[in-house]
mmCIF file of C-alpha atoms in Angstrom:
data_model
loop_
_atom_site.group_PDB
_atom_site.id
_atom_site.type_symbol
_atom_site.label_atom_id
_atom_site.label_comp_id
_atom_site.label_asym_id
_atom_site.label_seq_id
_atom_site.Cartn_x
_atom_site.Cartn_y
_atom_site.Cartn_z
ATOM 1 C CA MET A 1 -16.783 14.210 10.578
ATOM 2 C CA PRO A 2 -19.792 16.226 9.245
ATOM 3 C CA LYS A 3 -17.464 19.247 9.022
ATOM 4 C CA PHE A 4 -14.655 17.287 7.376
ATOM 5 C CA ILE A 5 -15.221 18.737 3.877
ATOM 6 C CA ASP A 6 -15.071 22.306 5.189
ATOM 7 C CA LEU A 7 -11.893 21.509 7.105
ATOM 8 C CA ALA A 8 -10.216 19.834 4.119
ATOM 9 C CA SER A 9 -11.275 22.674 1.831
ATOM 10 C CA GLU A 10 -9.754 25.362 4.024
ATOM 11 C CA ILE A 11 -6.466 23.481 4.416
ATOM 12 C CA SER A 12 -6.416 22.842 0.659
ATOM 13 C CA ASN A 13 -6.657 26.575 -0.015
ATOM 14 C CA LEU A 14 -3.661 27.190 2.238
ATOM 15 C CA PHE A 15 -1.566 24.262 1.004
ATOM 16 C CA ASN A 16 -2.521 24.386 -2.707
ATOM 17 C CA PRO A 17 -1.470 20.751 -3.399
ATOM 18 C CA GLN A 18 -0.839 19.167 -6.775
ATOM 19 C CA SER A 19 -3.121 16.181 -6.248
ATOM 20 C CA TYR A 20 -5.688 14.627 -3.929
ATOM 21 C CA PHE A 21 -5.341 10.917 -3.224
ATOM 22 C CA PHE A 22 -8.565 9.367 -1.927
ATOM 23 C CA GLU A 23 -8.922 5.873 -0.436
ATOM 24 C CA TYR A 24 -12.318 4.509 0.579
ATOM 25 C CA THR A 25 -14.329 1.363 1.318
ATOM 26 C CA THR A 26 -17.140 0.521 -1.085
ATOM 27 C CA ASP A 27 -18.437 -2.558 0.743
ATOM 28 C CA LEU A 28 -18.136 -2.683 4.546
ATOM 29 C CA GLU A 29 -19.125 -6.348 4.836
ATOM 30 C CA LYS A 30 -16.781 -7.620 2.131
ATOM 31 C CA LEU A 31 -14.153 -4.953 2.886
ATOM 32 C CA ILE A 32 -13.742 -3.942 -0.730
ATOM 33 C CA TYR A 33 -11.403 -0.970 -1.076
ATOM 34 C CA ALA A 34 -10.914 1.512 -3.889
ATOM 35 C CA GLU A 35 -8.820 4.591 -4.540
ATOM 36 C CA LYS A 36 -8.834 7.595 -6.835
ATOM 37 C CA THR A 37 -6.625 10.606 -7.466
ATOM 38 C CA PHE A 38 -8.048 14.042 -8.307
ATOM 39 C CA ASN A 39 -6.337 17.134 -9.703
ATOM 40 C CA THR A 40 -8.541 19.654 -7.891
ATOM 41 C CA PHE A 41 -10.431 19.783 -4.626
ATOM 42 C CA GLU A 42 -13.647 20.565 -6.495
ATOM 43 C CA LEU A 43 -13.448 17.259 -8.381
ATOM 44 C CA PHE A 44 -12.824 15.354 -5.156
ATOM 45 C CA LYS A 45 -15.691 17.137 -3.386
ATOM 46 C CA ALA A 46 -18.131 16.395 -6.224
ATOM 47 C CA TYR A 47 -17.225 12.711 -6.130
ATOM 48 C CA TYR A 48 -17.334 12.617 -2.319
ATOM 49 C CA ASN A 49 -20.829 14.125 -2.214
ATOM 50 C CA LYS A 50 -22.481 11.897 -4.799
ATOM 51 C CA GLU A 51 -21.097 8.431 -4.018
ATOM 52 C CA ASN A 52 -22.028 6.020 -1.225
ATOM 53 C CA PHE A 53 -18.930 4.729 0.540
ATOM 54 C CA LYS A 54 -16.966 4.842 3.778
ATOM 55 C CA PHE A 55 -14.260 7.513 3.816
ATOM 56 C CA ASP A 56 -10.857 6.149 4.858
ATOM 57 C CA ILE A 57 -8.025 8.462 3.793
ATOM 58 C CA LEU A 58 -7.602 11.716 1.891
ATOM 59 C CA LYS A 59 -4.049 12.922 1.198
ATOM 60 C CA LEU A 60 -3.288 16.384 -0.174
ATOM 61 C CA GLU A 61 0.047 15.891 -1.946
ATOM 62 C CA GLU A 62 2.773 18.084 -3.377
ATOM 63 C CA ASP A 63 6.054 16.333 -4.300
ATOM 64 C CA ASP A 64 7.226 14.577 -1.109
ATOM 65 C CA ARG A 65 5.113 16.774 1.156
ATOM 66 C CA PHE A 66 1.582 15.948 2.138
ATOM 67 C CA ILE A 67 -1.115 16.346 4.749
ATOM 68 C CA GLY A 68 -3.511 13.458 5.253
ATOM 69 C CA PHE A 69 -6.905 12.957 6.863
ATOM 70 C CA GLN A 70 -7.811 9.481 8.107
ATOM 71 C CA GLN A 71 -11.190 8.422 9.473
ATOM 72 C CA SER A 72 -11.342 5.579 11.988
ATOM 73 C CA ASN A 73 -14.355 4.706 14.134
ATOM 74 C CA GLY A 74 -15.786 8.197 13.772
ATOM 75 C CA THR A 75 -12.528 9.881 14.795
ATOM 76 C CA LEU A 76 -10.514 12.057 12.440
ATOM 77 C CA ARG A 77 -6.735 11.653 12.505
ATOM 78 C CA VAL A 78 -4.506 14.170 10.743
ATOM 79 C CA PHE A 79 -0.937 13.338 9.723
ATOM 80 C CA GLY A 80 1.662 14.557 7.267
ATOM 81 C CA THR A 81 5.106 15.836 6.347
ATOM 82 C CA LEU A 82 4.475 19.556 6.000
ATOM 83 C CA GLU A 83 7.215 22.029 6.889
ATOM 84 C CA ASN A 84 4.881 25.023 6.865
ATOM 85 C CA LYS A 85 4.008 25.540 10.525
ATOM 86 C CA ASP A 86 1.448 28.224 9.658
ATOM 87 C CA ILE A 87 -0.746 25.608 7.956
ATOM 88 C CA ILE A 88 -0.356 23.253 10.920
ATOM 89 C CA TYR A 89 -1.276 25.963 13.402
ATOM 90 C CA LYS A 90 -4.266 26.957 11.266
ATOM 91 C CA LEU A 91 -5.432 23.342 11.285
ATOM 92 C CA LEU A 92 -5.090 23.156 15.067
ATOM 93 C CA ASP A 93 -7.022 26.397 15.376
ATOM 94 C CA ILE A 94 -9.865 25.052 13.230
ATOM 95 C CA VAL A 95 -10.319 21.802 15.150
ATOM 96 C CA ASP A 96 -9.817 23.725 18.421
ATOM 97 C CA ASN A 97 -11.529 21.938 21.343
ATOM 98 C CA GLN A 98 -11.902 18.690 19.404
ATOM 99 C CA ILE A 99 -8.180 17.954 19.779
ATOM 100 C CA LEU A 100 -7.372 14.734 21.636
ATOM 101 C CA TYR A 101 -3.635 15.062 21.068
ATOM 102 C CA ALA A 102 -1.231 16.457 18.489
ATOM 103 C CA HIS A 103 2.512 16.325 18.010
ATOM 104 C CA ILE A 104 4.909 18.029 15.602
ATOM 105 C CA HIS A 105 8.435 16.768 15.128
ATOM 106 C CA SER A 106 11.399 16.171 12.819
ATOM 107 C CA LYS A 107 10.464 13.827 9.973
ATOM 108 C CA LEU A 108 13.790 11.970 10.226
ATOM 109 C CA ASP A 109 13.611 11.459 13.975
ATOM 110 C CA MET A 110 10.010 10.312 13.642
ATOM 111 C CA ILE A 111 11.039 7.697 11.074
ATOM 112 C CA LEU A 112 13.918 6.444 13.217
ATOM 113 C CA SER A 113 11.854 6.212 16.389
ATOM 114 C CA ARG A 114 9.282 4.036 14.581
ATOM 115 C CA SER A 115 11.721 1.649 12.834
ATOM 116 C CA ASN A 116 13.795 -0.990 14.599
ATOM 117 C CA LYS A 117 15.663 -1.918 11.402
ATOM 118 C CA TYR A 118 19.414 -1.478 11.786
ATOM 119 C CA ARG A 119 19.807 -0.837 8.053
ATOM 120 C CA THR A 120 17.268 1.999 8.161
ATOM 121 C CA TRP A 121 19.288 3.793 10.817
ATOM 122 C CA ILE A 122 22.568 3.418 8.936
ATOM 123 C CA ARG A 123 20.993 4.555 5.682
ATOM 124 C CA ARG A 124 19.151 7.516 7.199
ATOM 125 C CA LEU A 125 21.531 8.709 9.928
ATOM 126 C CA GLY A 126 24.852 7.245 8.803
ATOM 127 C CA GLU A 127 25.611 5.808 12.237
ATOM 128 C CA ILE A 128 24.055 4.381 15.367
ATOM 129 C CA PRO A 129 24.261 6.919 18.238
ATOM 130 C CA SER A 130 26.009 5.643 21.361
ATOM 131 C CA TYR A 131 22.887 5.991 23.511
ATOM 132 C CA VAL A 132 20.834 3.707 21.260
ATOM 133 C CA LYS A 133 20.682 0.079 22.343
ATOM 134 C CA VAL A 134 21.408 -2.473 19.614
ATOM 135 C CA LEU A 135 20.120 -6.040 19.992
ATOM 136 C CA ASP A 136 20.813 -9.298 18.206
ATOM 137 C CA ASN A 137 18.045 -10.081 15.754
ATOM 138 C CA PRO A 138 16.571 -13.503 16.617
ATOM 139 C CA ARG A 139 14.958 -13.670 13.174
ATOM 140 C CA SER A 140 18.087 -12.809 11.260
ATOM 141 C CA MET A 141 18.379 -14.577 7.900
ATOM 142 C CA SER A 142 21.624 -12.888 6.824
ATOM 143 C CA GLU A 143 24.425 -10.595 7.979
ATOM 144 C CA ARG A 144 22.427 -7.615 6.720
ATOM 145 C CA ASP A 145 19.715 -8.245 9.321
ATOM 146 C CA LYS A 146 22.002 -9.309 12.133
ATOM 147 C CA TYR A 147 20.891 -6.530 14.485
ATOM 148 C CA ILE A 148 17.763 -4.622 15.446
ATOM 149 C CA ILE A 149 17.284 -1.348 17.319
ATOM 150 C CA ASP A 150 15.713 -1.351 20.767
ATOM 151 C CA LEU A 151 13.183 1.450 20.291
ATOM 152 C CA GLU A 152 12.677 1.726 24.046
ATOM 153 C CA SER A 153 16.156 3.288 24.165
ATOM 154 C CA MET A 154 14.885 6.113 21.949
ATOM 155 C CA PRO A 155 13.428 9.087 23.869
ATOM 156 C CA THR A 156 10.989 9.719 21.013
ATOM 157 C CA HIS A 157 9.527 6.204 20.821
ATOM 158 C CA GLN A 158 5.737 6.087 21.066
ATOM 159 C CA HIS A 159 2.980 4.057 22.673
ATOM 160 C CA LEU A 160 -0.224 4.373 20.663
ATOM 161 C CA LEU A 161 -3.264 2.835 22.344
ATOM 162 C CA LYS A 162 -5.786 1.605 19.807
ATOM 163 C CA THR A 163 -8.618 1.000 22.281
ATOM 164 C CA ASP A 164 -10.694 2.934 24.840
ATOM 165 C CA ASP A 165 -9.593 6.601 24.769
ATOM 166 C CA ARG A 166 -7.037 5.937 22.005
ATOM 167 C CA LEU A 167 -4.300 7.965 23.623
ATOM 168 C CA TRP A 168 -0.776 8.652 22.352
ATOM 169 C CA PHE A 169 2.216 8.641 24.648
ATOM 170 C CA GLY A 170 5.532 9.870 23.308
ATOM 171 C CA ALA A 171 7.952 12.806 23.283
ATOM 172 C CA CYS A 172 8.255 15.263 20.400
ATOM 173 C CA ALA A 173 9.524 18.785 19.894
ATOM 174 C CA GLU A 174 6.012 20.246 20.142
ATOM 175 C CA MET A 175 2.966 18.541 21.675
ATOM 176 C CA TYR A 176 -0.692 19.196 22.526
ATOM 177 C CA PHE A 177 -2.718 17.229 25.085
ATOM 178 C CA SER A 178 -6.419 17.433 25.896
ATOM 179 C CA LYS A 179 -7.804 17.453 29.446
ATOM 180 C CA LEU A 180 -8.543 13.744 29.050
ATOM 181 C CA TYR A 181 -4.889 13.038 29.807
ATOM 182 C CA TYR A 182 -5.423 14.272 33.365
ATOM 183 C CA ASP A 183 -7.494 11.119 33.962
ATOM 184 C CA TYR A 184 -4.286 9.127 33.524
ATOM 185 C CA ILE A 185 -1.547 11.545 34.606
ATOM 186 C CA PRO A 186 -2.387 14.048 37.403
ATOM 187 C CA GLU A 187 -2.577 17.655 36.282
ATOM 188 C CA ASP A 188 -0.036 18.679 38.942
ATOM 189 C CA LYS A 189 2.621 16.616 37.198
ATOM 190 C CA TRP A 190 1.980 18.460 33.947
ATOM 191 C CA LYS A 191 2.191 21.812 35.702
ATOM 192 C CA LYS A 192 5.569 20.955 37.257
ATOM 193 C CA LEU A 193 7.279 20.182 33.956
ATOM 194 C CA SER A 194 10.212 22.559 33.774
ATOM 195 C CA ASN A 195 12.845 21.323 31.323
ATOM 196 C CA CYS A 196 11.039 22.702 28.298
ATOM 197 C CA LYS A 197 10.819 25.946 26.368
ATOM 198 C CA SER A 198 7.079 26.378 26.953
ATOM 199 C CA ASN A 199 4.328 24.742 29.022
ATOM 200 C CA GLU A 200 0.983 26.523 28.768
ATOM 201 C CA VAL A 201 -2.748 25.857 28.697
ATOM 202 C CA LEU A 202 -4.586 27.321 25.707
ATOM 203 C CA GLU A 203 -8.045 28.924 25.815
ATOM 204 C CA ASN A 204 -9.668 25.652 24.733
ATOM 205 C CA GLY A 205 -8.095 23.820 27.702
ATOM 206 C CA VAL A 206 -5.513 21.987 25.605
ATOM 207 C CA ARG A 207 -2.024 21.920 27.103
ATOM 208 C CA LYS A 208 0.715 23.011 24.694
ATOM 209 C CA ILE A 209 4.267 21.894 25.412
ATOM 210 C CA ILE A 210 7.298 22.944 23.393
ATOM 211 C CA LEU A 211 10.526 21.178 24.296
ATOM 212 C CA TYR A 212 12.648 23.068 21.734
ATOM 213 C CA ASP A 213 12.101 25.178 18.610
ATOM 214 C CA ASN A 214 14.489 23.860 15.956
ATOM 215 C CA PHE A 215 13.154 20.434 14.963
ATOM 216 C CA ASP A 216 16.386 19.594 13.110
ATOM 217 C CA GLU A 217 18.316 19.638 16.393
ATOM 218 C CA PHE A 218 16.748 16.421 17.687
ATOM 219 C CA GLU A 219 20.202 14.834 18.116
ATOM 220 C CA ASN A 220 21.387 17.699 20.292
ATOM 221 C CA PRO A 221 22.195 16.103 23.718
ATOM 222 C CA VAL A 222 20.375 18.963 25.465
ATOM 223 C CA ASN A 223 17.211 18.251 23.485
ATOM 224 C CA ARG A 224 17.528 14.488 23.955
ATOM 225 C CA LYS A 225 17.632 15.132 27.699
ATOM 226 C CA LYS A 226 14.480 17.273 27.424
ATOM 227 C CA GLN A 227 12.737 14.374 25.683
ATOM 228 C CA TRP A 228 13.764 11.892 28.385
ATOM 229 C CA ASP A 229 12.924 14.312 31.207
ATOM 230 C CA PHE A 230 9.459 14.778 29.730
ATOM 231 C CA ARG A 231 8.890 11.010 29.625
ATOM 232 C CA ASN A 232 10.341 10.353 33.070
ATOM 233 C CA GLU A 233 8.690 13.208 34.961
ATOM 234 C CA LEU A 234 5.251 12.232 33.649
ATOM 235 C CA GLU A 235 6.058 8.491 33.863
ATOM 236 C CA ILE A 236 4.297 8.024 30.555
ATOM 237 C CA ASP A 237 5.898 4.653 29.868
ATOM 238 C CA LYS A 238 4.559 3.254 33.153
ATOM 239 C CA VAL A 239 1.109 4.641 32.391
ATOM 240 C CA ALA A 240 1.077 3.221 28.866
ATOM 241 C CA SER A 241 2.302 -0.162 30.098
ATOM 242 C CA ARG A 242 -0.410 -0.282 32.771
ATOM 243 C CA LEU A 243 -3.136 0.613 30.296
ATOM 244 C CA LYS A 244 -1.961 -2.059 27.872
ATOM 245 C CA LYS A 245 -1.886 -4.701 30.622
ATOM 246 C CA THR A 246 -5.344 -3.703 31.838
ATOM 247 C CA LYS A 247 -6.756 -4.058 28.358
ATOM 248 C CA HIS A 248 -4.996 -7.430 27.883
ATOM 249 C CA ASN A 249 -6.385 -8.766 31.161
ATOM 250 C CA LYS A 250 -9.919 -7.691 30.202
ATOM 251 C CA ALA A 251 -9.581 -9.541 26.920
#
């Protein structure tokens, strides 16, 4: 976090966004939030340096594209909808050995794998693929909400653990995993992954896995199989389920 301004500044120079949306907490006890939008990074930086608040989110925005920085419990999370891979790779290079995990994927597939709303799928994709499981909606109030999507039938669904090591388990076109994951999934299993385009360990010890190059081809049956093979070979759903149960039992 002390280096956050330098990180944001460098990415800003590469991205050259139109605006900077800043959300912050002014009173931690009363949880009073505020937000501001700046036209230049210099204006944001001047405000950031002189005020006393808790940083929550900074989004560098240009039309419908953005890259965001979110602070939570001393950890920096980066998210966004950029199509420029060079900026993403530069960001990964800057944070280097501080990476816990990272994933890059199709925006549309990411939206679908996070939404169980039947209407969202029809509106976004035009149809429900045959492999996707459709369930009756027990909370349906009308014919429009008669069904919901079983996200577990999606190979790109995610399990995001919000406690302990705060790990992410999912399957995307391109992924990065720190050595911490070996505490939960043996390193030998990672080494044996074969149905992917690339599986390598970078100089900083982070494992980089590329399932396929063209993110728009997420509905390609070959790529869907790569996503499922990745999940099944590492048994990530079993691991995530066990970690969630362990945390529930402790509580």
